[in-house]
Tab-separated table of C-alpha atoms in Angstrom:
chain	number	residue	atom	x	y	z
Y	1	MET	CA	15.790	-46.777	40.361
Y	2	PRO	CA	19.549	-46.586	39.782
Y	3	SER	CA	21.721	-47.112	42.789
Y	4	LEU	CA	23.673	-44.363	44.502
Y	5	LYS	CA	26.887	-45.595	42.963
Y	6	ASP	CA	25.454	-45.588	39.440
Y	7	LEU	CA	24.255	-42.014	39.886
Y	8	LYS	CA	27.647	-40.899	41.150
Y	9	ILE	CA	29.349	-42.413	38.101
Y	10	ARG	CA	26.815	-40.769	35.784
Y	11	ILE	CA	27.370	-37.344	37.350
Y	12	ASN	CA	31.129	-37.632	37.037
Y	13	SER	CA	30.930	-38.646	33.419
Y	14	VAL	CA	28.644	-35.733	32.530
Y	15	LYS	CA	30.981	-33.408	34.395
Y	16	SER	CA	33.939	-34.463	32.297
Y	17	THR	CA	31.861	-34.121	29.133
Y	18	ARG	CA	31.052	-30.589	30.169
Y	19	LYS	CA	34.724	-29.830	30.642
Y	20	ILE	CA	35.481	-31.039	27.133
Y	21	THR	CA	32.643	-29.142	25.455
Y	22	SER	CA	33.464	-25.914	27.239
Y	23	ALA	CA	37.124	-26.251	26.222
Y	24	MET	CA	36.043	-26.855	22.624
Y	25	LYS	CA	33.872	-23.780	22.799
Y	26	MET	CA	36.825	-21.648	23.886
Y	27	VAL	CA	39.001	-23.024	21.107
Y	28	ALA	CA	36.275	-22.427	18.529
Y	29	ALA	CA	35.787	-18.870	19.758
Y	30	ALA	CA	39.472	-18.095	19.396
Y	31	LYS	CA	39.607	-19.676	15.949
Y	32	LEU	CA	36.432	-17.898	14.914
Y	33	ARG	CA	37.939	-14.531	15.692
Y	34	ARG	CA	40.984	-15.289	13.609
Y	35	ALA	CA	38.910	-16.700	10.747
Y	36	GLN	CA	36.663	-13.664	10.772
Y	37	GLU	CA	39.601	-11.282	10.637
Y	38	GLN	CA	41.061	-13.235	7.750
Y	39	ALA	CA	37.767	-13.197	5.868
Y	40	GLU	CA	37.500	-9.467	6.332
Y	41	ALA	CA	41.089	-8.836	5.249
Y	42	SER	CA	40.541	-10.711	2.009
Y	43	ARG	CA	37.538	-8.656	1.006
Y	44	PRO	CA	39.352	-5.684	-0.609
Y	45	TYR	CA	41.036	-7.992	-3.108
Y	46	ALA	CA	37.810	-9.681	-4.130
Y	47	GLU	CA	36.026	-6.343	-4.423
Y	48	ARG	CA	38.670	-4.812	-6.648
Y	49	MET	CA	38.885	-7.951	-8.710
Y	50	ASN	CA	35.139	-7.793	-9.298
Y	51	ARG	CA	35.320	-4.151	-10.272
Y	52	MET	CA	38.055	-4.859	-12.787
Y	53	ILE	CA	36.254	-7.823	-14.297
Y	54	ALA	CA	33.025	-5.906	-14.521
Y	55	SER	CA	34.668	-3.131	-16.493
Y	56	LEU	CA	36.533	-5.601	-18.697
Y	57	ALA	CA	33.483	-7.737	-19.308
Y	58	GLY	CA	31.613	-4.686	-20.498
Y	59	ALA	CA	34.364	-3.993	-22.988
Y	60	ALA	CA	34.794	-7.579	-24.128
Y	61	SER	CA	31.133	-8.537	-24.364
Y	62	GLN	CA	30.934	-7.273	-27.942
Y	63	THR	CA	33.425	-9.869	-29.058
Y	64	GLY	CA	31.950	-12.757	-27.068
Y	65	GLY	CA	34.821	-13.093	-24.624
Y	66	PRO	CA	36.784	-16.174	-23.602
Y	67	LYS	CA	35.143	-19.450	-22.592
Y	68	LEU	CA	35.505	-18.850	-18.864
Y	69	LEU	CA	33.270	-15.809	-19.233
Y	70	ALA	CA	30.920	-16.817	-22.027
Y	71	GLY	CA	30.673	-20.527	-21.181
Y	72	THR	CA	30.965	-23.469	-23.536
Y	73	GLY	CA	27.583	-22.795	-25.047
Y	74	LYS	CA	25.885	-25.750	-23.336
Y	75	ASP	CA	25.050	-26.704	-19.789
Y	76	ASP	CA	24.932	-30.492	-19.864
Y	77	VAL	CA	27.540	-31.287	-17.250
Y	78	HIS	CA	27.550	-29.533	-13.910
Y	79	LEU	CA	30.429	-29.551	-11.470
Y	80	LEU	CA	29.367	-28.873	-7.918
Y	81	VAL	CA	32.101	-27.921	-5.450
Y	82	VAL	CA	30.840	-28.674	-1.957
Y	83	PHE	CA	32.587	-27.045	0.997
Y	84	THR	CA	32.201	-28.828	4.328
Y	85	ALA	CA	34.258	-29.209	7.470
Y	86	ASP	CA	36.727	-31.991	8.153
Y	87	ARG	CA	35.253	-32.689	11.549
Y	88	GLY	CA	31.846	-32.924	13.094
Y	89	LEU	CA	30.570	-31.568	16.401
Y	90	CYS	CA	29.534	-28.312	14.836
Y	91	GLY	CA	25.759	-28.408	14.958
Y	92	GLY	CA	23.909	-28.236	11.685
Y	93	PHE	CA	26.868	-26.890	9.749
Y	94	ASN	CA	27.672	-29.967	7.691
Y	95	SER	CA	24.186	-31.384	7.464
Y	96	SER	CA	22.685	-28.187	6.085
Y	97	ILE	CA	25.287	-28.047	3.302
Y	98	ILE	CA	24.845	-31.703	2.529
Y	99	ARG	CA	21.069	-31.366	2.450
Y	100	ALA	CA	21.371	-28.455	0.028
Y	101	ALA	CA	23.850	-30.397	-2.114
Y	102	ARG	CA	21.547	-33.395	-2.225
Y	103	ARG	CA	18.598	-31.279	-3.282
Y	104	ARG	CA	20.642	-29.560	-5.954
Y	105	ILE	CA	22.021	-32.825	-7.314
Y	106	ARG	CA	18.531	-34.340	-7.486
Y	107	ALA	CA	17.136	-31.271	-9.215
Y	108	LEU	CA	19.925	-31.315	-11.780
Y	109	SER	CA	19.671	-35.063	-12.347
Y	110	THR	CA	15.925	-34.965	-12.906
Y	111	GLY	CA	16.555	-32.097	-15.321
Y	112	GLY	CA	18.612	-34.533	-17.407
Y	113	LYS	CA	21.995	-33.009	-16.562
Y	114	THR	CA	25.088	-34.919	-15.618
Y	115	VAL	CA	26.418	-33.963	-12.219
Y	116	LYS	CA	29.981	-34.199	-10.992
Y	117	ILE	CA	30.941	-33.488	-7.418
Y	118	TYR	CA	34.137	-32.041	-6.020
Y	119	CYS	CA	34.263	-32.357	-2.242
Y	120	VAL	CA	36.292	-30.005	-0.124
Y	121	GLY	CA	36.309	-31.338	3.425
Y	122	LYS	CA	36.028	-34.859	4.736
Y	123	ARG	CA	32.481	-34.730	6.087
Y	124	GLY	CA	30.929	-33.878	2.763
Y	125	ARG	CA	32.693	-36.699	0.974
Y	126	ASP	CA	31.736	-39.246	3.604
Y	127	ALA	CA	28.092	-38.239	3.532
Y	128	LEU	CA	27.694	-37.950	-0.227
Y	129	LYS	CA	29.705	-41.076	-1.038
Y	130	ARG	CA	26.906	-43.378	0.025
Y	131	GLU	CA	24.331	-41.917	-2.304
Y	132	PHE	CA	26.273	-40.322	-5.125
Y	133	GLY	CA	29.572	-42.215	-4.911
Y	134	GLU	CA	30.057	-42.525	-8.665
Y	135	MET	CA	29.560	-38.791	-9.187
Y	136	ILE	CA	32.419	-37.703	-6.950
Y	137	VAL	CA	35.311	-36.887	-9.236
Y	138	ASN	CA	37.690	-35.441	-6.719
Y	139	SER	CA	37.964	-34.589	-3.068
Y	140	VAL	CA	40.425	-32.833	-0.829
Y	141	GLN	CA	40.586	-32.630	2.917
Y	142	ASP	CA	42.556	-30.954	5.690
Y	143	VAL	CA	42.586	-27.726	3.701
Y	144	THR	CA	41.684	-25.512	6.614
Y	145	ARG	CA	43.503	-27.309	9.385
Y	146	LYS	CA	46.345	-24.808	9.644
Y	147	GLY	CA	44.394	-21.746	8.622
Y	148	VAL	CA	43.387	-20.942	5.072
Y	149	ALA	CA	46.198	-20.106	2.678
Y	150	PHE	CA	45.641	-18.671	-0.758
Y	151	SER	CA	47.942	-21.322	-2.187
Y	152	SER	CA	45.492	-24.081	-1.250
Y	153	ALA	CA	42.665	-22.217	-3.002
Y	154	ASP	CA	44.973	-21.800	-5.956
Y	155	GLU	CA	45.635	-25.514	-6.065
Y	156	ILE	CA	41.945	-26.385	-6.022
Y	157	ALA	CA	41.316	-23.796	-8.718
Y	158	ALA	CA	44.123	-25.177	-10.880
Y	159	GLY	CA	42.543	-28.626	-10.727
Y	160	ILE	CA	39.124	-27.266	-11.645
Y	161	LEU	CA	40.483	-25.161	-14.500
Y	162	LYS	CA	42.342	-28.173	-15.867
Y	163	MET	CA	39.088	-30.127	-15.883
Y	164	PHE	CA	37.366	-27.255	-17.626
Y	165	GLU	CA	40.031	-27.075	-20.313
Y	166	ASP	CA	39.687	-30.794	-20.899
Y	167	GLY	CA	35.984	-30.236	-21.427
Y	168	GLU	CA	34.919	-32.352	-18.467
Y	169	PHE	CA	32.144	-29.958	-17.435
Y	170	ASP	CA	30.254	-26.926	-18.722
Y	171	VAL	CA	29.082	-25.177	-15.598
Y	172	CYS	CA	30.757	-25.010	-12.223
Y	173	SER	CA	29.268	-23.715	-9.011
Y	174	VAL	CA	30.390	-23.660	-5.418
Y	175	LEU	CA	28.193	-24.529	-2.464
Y	176	PHE	CA	29.287	-23.182	0.889
Y	177	ASN	CA	28.097	-21.673	4.145
Y	178	ARG	CA	28.300	-17.906	4.088
Y	179	PHE	CA	29.152	-16.481	7.468
Y	180	GLN	CA	26.405	-14.295	8.876
Y	181	SER	CA	27.038	-14.480	12.607
Y	182	ALA	CA	28.194	-17.106	15.048
Y	183	MET	CA	24.570	-18.275	15.242
Y	184	THR	CA	23.589	-18.224	11.585
Y	185	GLN	CA	25.216	-19.441	8.441
Y	186	ILE	CA	23.577	-19.078	5.083
Y	187	VAL	CA	23.936	-21.873	2.560
Y	188	THR	CA	25.008	-20.136	-0.627
Y	189	GLU	CA	25.359	-21.374	-4.142
Y	190	GLN	CA	27.467	-19.354	-6.497
Y	191	GLN	CA	28.275	-20.013	-10.110
Y	192	ILE	CA	31.950	-19.481	-10.886
Y	193	ILE	CA	32.270	-20.890	-14.415
Y	194	PRO	CA	31.100	-19.223	-16.592
Y	195	ALA	CA	31.712	-16.224	-14.395
Y	196	SER	CA	28.507	-14.655	-13.163
Y	197	MET	CA	28.859	-10.954	-13.706
Y	198	PRO	CA	27.689	-8.140	-11.548
Y	199	GLU	CA	25.387	-6.058	-13.742
Y	200	THR	CA	27.408	-3.383	-15.426
Y	201	GLY	CA	24.972	-2.067	-17.971
Y	202	GLU	CA	25.757	-1.799	-21.635
Y	203	GLY	CA	28.899	-0.715	-23.381
Y	204	PRO	CA	32.474	-0.353	-22.241
Y	205	ALA	CA	33.138	0.657	-18.668
Y	206	GLU	CA	33.814	4.208	-17.690
Y	207	THR	CA	35.603	5.616	-14.701
Y	208	GLU	CA	33.985	8.022	-12.280
Y	209	SER	CA	34.848	10.948	-14.489
Y	210	GLY	CA	33.495	9.254	-17.601
Y	211	ALA	CA	36.782	8.461	-19.342
Y	212	LEU	CA	37.278	5.124	-21.112
Y	213	TYR	CA	39.813	2.632	-19.889
Y	214	GLU	CA	42.853	1.783	-21.938
Y	215	TYR	CA	43.914	-1.822	-21.890
Y	216	GLU	CA	47.422	-3.122	-21.961
Y	217	PRO	CA	48.094	-5.531	-23.692
Y	218	ASP	CA	44.380	-5.764	-24.702
Y	219	GLU	CA	41.016	-6.761	-23.235
Y	220	GLU	CA	41.257	-10.381	-24.333
Y	221	ALA	CA	44.728	-10.944	-22.938
Y	222	ILE	CA	43.904	-9.333	-19.615
Y	223	LEU	CA	40.679	-11.285	-19.299
Y	224	ALA	CA	42.501	-14.499	-20.133
Y	225	ALA	CA	44.834	-13.848	-17.196
Y	226	LEU	CA	42.259	-12.354	-14.880
Y	227	LEU	CA	39.501	-14.963	-15.139
Y	228	PRO	CA	41.461	-17.976	-13.853
Y	229	ARG	CA	42.647	-15.711	-11.069
Y	230	ASN	CA	39.063	-14.865	-10.326
Y	231	VAL	CA	38.146	-18.541	-9.999
Y	232	ALA	CA	40.902	-18.947	-7.430
Y	233	THR	CA	39.757	-15.828	-5.596
Y	234	GLN	CA	36.178	-17.032	-5.409
Y	235	ILE	CA	37.267	-20.410	-4.116
Y	236	PHE	CA	39.451	-18.649	-1.569
Y	237	THR	CA	36.479	-16.541	-0.471
Y	238	ALA	CA	34.338	-19.660	-0.176
Y	239	LEU	CA	37.037	-21.374	1.891
Y	240	LEU	CA	37.328	-18.413	4.237
Y	241	GLU	CA	33.583	-18.010	4.664
Y	242	SER	CA	33.143	-21.713	5.198
Y	243	ASN	CA	35.967	-21.774	7.724
Y	244	ALA	CA	34.538	-18.864	9.705
Y	245	SER	CA	31.077	-20.455	9.589
Y	246	GLU	CA	32.427	-23.765	10.807
Y	247	HIS	CA	34.005	-22.227	13.865
Y	248	GLY	CA	30.933	-20.108	14.526
Y	249	ALA	CA	28.678	-23.144	14.292
Y	250	ARG	CA	30.965	-25.190	16.501
Y	251	MET	CA	31.100	-22.443	19.085
Y	252	THR	CA	27.308	-22.230	19.243
Y	253	ALA	CA	26.904	-26.001	19.316
Y	254	MET	CA	29.450	-26.407	22.088
Y	255	ASP	CA	27.880	-23.576	24.057
Y	256	ASN	CA	24.557	-25.396	23.921
Y	257	ALA	CA	26.183	-28.682	24.844
Y	258	THR	CA	27.879	-27.114	27.844
Y	259	ARG	CA	24.596	-25.644	29.016
Y	260	ASN	CA	22.770	-28.948	28.543
Y	261	ALA	CA	25.445	-30.773	30.487
Y	262	GLY	CA	25.003	-28.275	33.324
Y	263	ASP	CA	21.241	-28.871	33.384
Y	264	MET	CA	21.774	-32.590	33.363
Y	265	ILE	CA	24.212	-32.429	36.264
Y	266	ASP	CA	21.666	-30.439	38.277
Y	267	LYS	CA	18.964	-32.998	37.603
Y	268	LEU	CA	21.208	-35.953	38.393
Y	269	THR	CA	22.441	-34.321	41.585
Y	270	LEU	CA	18.839	-33.843	42.670
Y	271	ASN	CA	18.106	-37.511	42.015
Y	272	TYR	CA	21.276	-38.502	43.811
Y	273	ASN	CA	20.336	-36.510	46.906
Y	274	ARG	CA	16.823	-37.895	46.873
Y	275	ALA	CA	18.131	-41.443	46.659
Y	276	ARG	CA	20.596	-40.762	49.445
Y	277	GLN	CA	17.884	-39.347	51.679
Y	278	ALA	CA	15.569	-42.256	50.893
Y	279	ALA	CA	18.283	-44.694	51.889
Y	280	ILE	CA	18.836	-42.884	55.224
Y	281	THR	CA	15.111	-42.786	55.962
Y	282	LYS	CA	14.786	-46.456	55.161
Y	283	GLU	CA	17.646	-47.305	57.487
Y	284	LEU	CA	16.108	-45.210	60.296
Y	285	ILE	CA	12.742	-46.932	59.882
Y	286	GLU	CA	14.443	-50.298	60.063
Y	287	ILE	CA	16.269	-49.393	63.267
Y	288	ILE	CA	13.210	-47.866	64.932
Y	289	SER	CA	10.876	-50.693	64.061
Y	290	GLY	CA	13.564	-53.145	65.217
Y	291	ALA	CA	13.820	-51.351	68.596
Y	292	GLU	CA	10.008	-51.294	68.975
Y	293	ALA	CA	9.782	-55.030	68.363
Y	294	VAL	CA	12.064	-55.782	71.271
B	1	MET	CA	50.085	20.630	-1.633
B	2	ALA	CA	50.684	19.017	-4.986
B	3	GLU	CA	48.270	16.461	-6.354
B	4	THR	CA	48.779	12.885	-5.300
B	5	THR	CA	47.750	9.434	-6.455
B	6	GLN	CA	46.137	7.004	-4.073
B	7	PHE	CA	48.269	3.884	-4.352
B	8	GLU	CA	46.805	0.598	-3.149
B	9	LEU	CA	48.535	-2.753	-3.095
B	10	VAL	CA	46.239	-5.699	-2.421
B	11	SER	CA	47.117	-9.356	-2.067
B	12	PRO	CA	44.472	-12.100	-1.821
B	13	GLU	CA	45.048	-12.267	1.915
B	14	LYS	CA	44.833	-8.581	2.721
B	15	LEU	CA	45.251	-4.929	1.840
B	16	LEU	CA	48.990	-4.457	2.103
B	17	TYR	CA	49.507	-0.845	1.340
B	18	SER	CA	47.327	2.200	0.910
B	19	GLU	CA	48.942	5.578	0.704
B	20	GLU	CA	48.993	8.924	-1.064
B	21	THR	CA	52.004	9.010	-3.356
B	22	GLU	CA	53.633	11.351	-5.835
B	23	MET	CA	54.413	8.706	-8.399
B	24	VAL	CA	54.314	4.940	-8.700
B	25	VAL	CA	56.317	2.964	-11.248
B	26	VAL	CA	54.629	-0.342	-12.045
B	27	PRO	CA	56.161	-3.274	-13.994
B	28	GLY	CA	53.519	-3.651	-16.714
B	29	ALA	CA	53.487	-6.653	-19.028
B	30	GLU	CA	54.626	-4.459	-21.920
B	31	GLY	CA	57.119	-2.389	-19.994
B	32	ASN	CA	57.305	-0.345	-16.841
B	33	PHE	CA	54.983	2.605	-16.596
B	34	GLY	CA	54.893	5.503	-14.198
B	35	VAL	CA	51.608	6.636	-12.708
B	36	LEU	CA	51.309	10.308	-11.899
B	37	PRO	CA	48.166	12.129	-10.795
B	38	ARG	CA	45.641	12.473	-13.640
B	39	HIS	CA	47.009	9.490	-15.487
B	40	ALA	CA	44.702	8.212	-18.247
B	41	PRO	CA	42.555	5.332	-16.972
B	42	MET	CA	43.961	1.953	-17.881
B	43	ILE	CA	44.059	-1.688	-16.877
B	44	SER	CA	47.203	-3.712	-17.347
B	45	THR	CA	48.660	-7.067	-16.458
B	46	LEU	CA	51.941	-7.138	-14.587
B	47	ARG	CA	55.072	-9.191	-15.015
B	48	PRO	CA	57.213	-10.181	-12.016
B	49	GLY	CA	59.147	-7.074	-11.063
B	50	VAL	CA	59.534	-4.188	-8.686
B	51	ILE	CA	57.056	-1.436	-7.874
B	52	ASP	CA	58.745	1.857	-6.996
B	53	VAL	CA	56.803	4.217	-4.785
B	54	TYR	CA	57.991	7.840	-4.985
B	55	GLN	CA	57.573	10.262	-2.110
B	56	LYS	CA	59.027	13.787	-2.123
B	57	GLY	CA	60.991	13.242	-5.297
B	58	SER	CA	62.767	10.038	-4.355
B	59	VAL	CA	62.000	6.335	-4.063
B	60	ALA	CA	60.436	5.723	-0.682
B	61	GLU	CA	59.550	2.078	-1.064
B	62	ARG	CA	60.477	-0.755	-3.395
B	63	ILE	CA	58.168	-3.745	-3.445
B	64	PHE	CA	58.635	-6.931	-5.409
B	65	VAL	CA	55.480	-8.396	-6.955
B	66	ALA	CA	55.239	-11.815	-8.551
B	67	GLY	CA	52.675	-10.655	-11.078
B	68	GLY	CA	49.092	-9.494	-11.047
B	69	PHE	CA	47.004	-6.644	-12.377
B	70	ALA	CA	46.982	-2.893	-12.136
B	71	GLU	CA	44.025	-0.582	-12.468
B	72	VAL	CA	44.805	3.082	-12.956
B	73	THR	CA	42.379	5.978	-12.833
B	74	GLU	CA	42.976	9.729	-12.594
B	75	THR	CA	43.216	9.633	-8.830
B	76	ARG	CA	44.034	6.035	-8.018
B	77	CYS	CA	46.399	3.200	-8.773
B	78	THR	CA	45.286	-0.212	-7.556
B	79	VAL	CA	47.604	-3.195	-7.853
B	80	LEU	CA	46.232	-6.688	-7.350
B	81	ALA	CA	49.369	-8.658	-6.602
B	82	GLU	CA	49.715	-12.413	-6.489
B	83	GLU	CA	52.572	-12.167	-4.072
B	84	ALA	CA	54.243	-9.061	-2.730
B	85	LEU	CA	57.363	-8.582	-0.659
B	86	PRO	CA	59.384	-5.465	0.167
B	87	LEU	CA	62.591	-5.687	-1.827
B	88	ALA	CA	64.648	-5.094	1.318
B	89	ASP	CA	63.265	-8.358	2.756
B	90	VAL	CA	64.361	-10.513	-0.164
B	91	ASP	CA	67.037	-12.917	0.990
B	92	VAL	CA	69.229	-13.654	-2.031
B	93	ALA	CA	70.825	-16.727	-0.470
B	94	LYS	CA	67.433	-18.228	0.292
B	95	VAL	CA	66.127	-17.436	-3.189
B	96	ASP	CA	69.155	-19.167	-4.693
B	97	LYS	CA	68.566	-22.201	-2.537
B	98	ASP	CA	64.859	-22.320	-3.459
B	99	LEU	CA	65.778	-22.002	-7.109
B	100	ALA	CA	68.159	-24.929	-6.880
B	101	ASP	CA	65.497	-27.004	-5.086
B	102	LEU	CA	62.893	-26.150	-7.697
B	103	ARG	CA	65.207	-27.088	-10.546
B	104	ASP	CA	65.654	-30.480	-8.879
B	105	ASP	CA	61.882	-30.802	-8.490
B	106	LEU	CA	61.433	-29.966	-12.148
B	107	LYS	CA	63.599	-32.936	-13.137
B	108	ASP	CA	61.431	-35.259	-11.041
B	109	ALA	CA	58.086	-33.758	-12.022
B	110	LYS	CA	56.084	-36.019	-14.272
B	111	ALA	CA	52.643	-34.438	-14.595
B	112	ASP	CA	52.333	-31.514	-17.012
B	113	LEU	CA	50.326	-29.481	-14.509
B	114	GLU	CA	52.982	-29.869	-11.844
B	115	ARG	CA	55.731	-29.054	-14.328
B	116	GLU	CA	53.984	-25.866	-15.413
B	117	ARG	CA	53.577	-24.733	-11.829
B	118	ILE	CA	57.213	-25.294	-11.036
B	119	GLU	CA	58.325	-23.496	-14.181
B	120	ALA	CA	56.125	-20.507	-13.325
B	121	ARG	CA	57.618	-20.446	-9.851
B	122	ILE	CA	61.154	-20.512	-11.234
B	123	THR	CA	60.403	-17.530	-13.490
B	124	VAL	CA	59.164	-15.579	-10.494
B	125	LEU	CA	62.163	-16.440	-8.352
B	126	GLU	CA	64.575	-15.582	-11.137
B	127	ALA	CA	62.958	-12.173	-11.464
B	128	MET	CA	63.175	-11.744	-7.706
B	129	ARG	CA	66.854	-12.684	-7.789
B	130	ALA	CA	67.566	-10.243	-10.606
B	131	ALA	CA	65.691	-7.435	-8.850
B	132	ALA	CA	67.420	-8.030	-5.538
B	133	SER	CA	70.943	-8.218	-6.855
B	134	HIS	CA	70.832	-4.773	-8.472
């Protein structure tokens, strides 16, 4: 049985924990709203980019298309870009991504492929380093600290494209949490090199009225400019989704923590009162039996 | 009312501009082109330059873009811009300063990748400077 003093200390410490978690929840909620707005605002660009690529890919597919679209013709080396948070305290957010990454890496390795890992976010690197340290080729962190800027996605993309040009990998996919709601995030894997195409059907693309597109300068040149751009856009989308998911997950986790702390305080207070009452009763008994003995 | 073209300007961050217009002049990679209603469908890359938006027979808006892509259909003109800024907001003094800084950076830059990035940036800023000083 802990003493009255111990209980008091315990209650105070849980109370301050609750203050911290509820403050973190508020911060996460505010950040989540901003992240969600940003993710929504970026959607038109990605949509239109996809539409353009789809129509171009239809036109260029007869000629084979550039390497970013058609691939290198093999799939021996995989580059996996893993998006995690820089900080913990966000429930299952990081662990679910890491679990998925681990499973994917194992599956690829047993399939005889070489795997390379690019970590975005500190948590992912720390967790994967232990097991797959020699596979990690690059890692960045603190990307999302001051909000997500397109320039940071562009930088990551430039690094990846450079690796691709140097022939360091054949297939590249991103692994990130897609934002569903504050409660649920869906671990998503998306192949970005060679570009996975939305189905467009056969033949060159047509507009709504059935006319054929003209291309200026020509399909190849536009694709050559558009595809690297598309890689950057997809990484940007992944960053935004991951960022929104992180804040959603943290908000939910902190909400739970705050509630648990409240329950714990109630329980401890009950114990404290019981102990206090027991002490009073004991004292009374001592006094009464002392008086009777006289 | 006369026919109009739906003009949309989109940057990676957000939809910047969406409006019915009479004509849009876009800086295509192989020369400027004007988009009027019922323009033949086309897709083009852009060079750094100025988009002119025409309303009621005169230029209503001038926007600098650092490059990107344009998709034109009979009823629509969509520009995917890498960076867009109303020409009125371009600060020539600041652009000059940035240019000078970048030229210094270029001297120090060792890695090819870094050098390429800086050179691309200089091209954009020079175009911005030229567009703004007209």
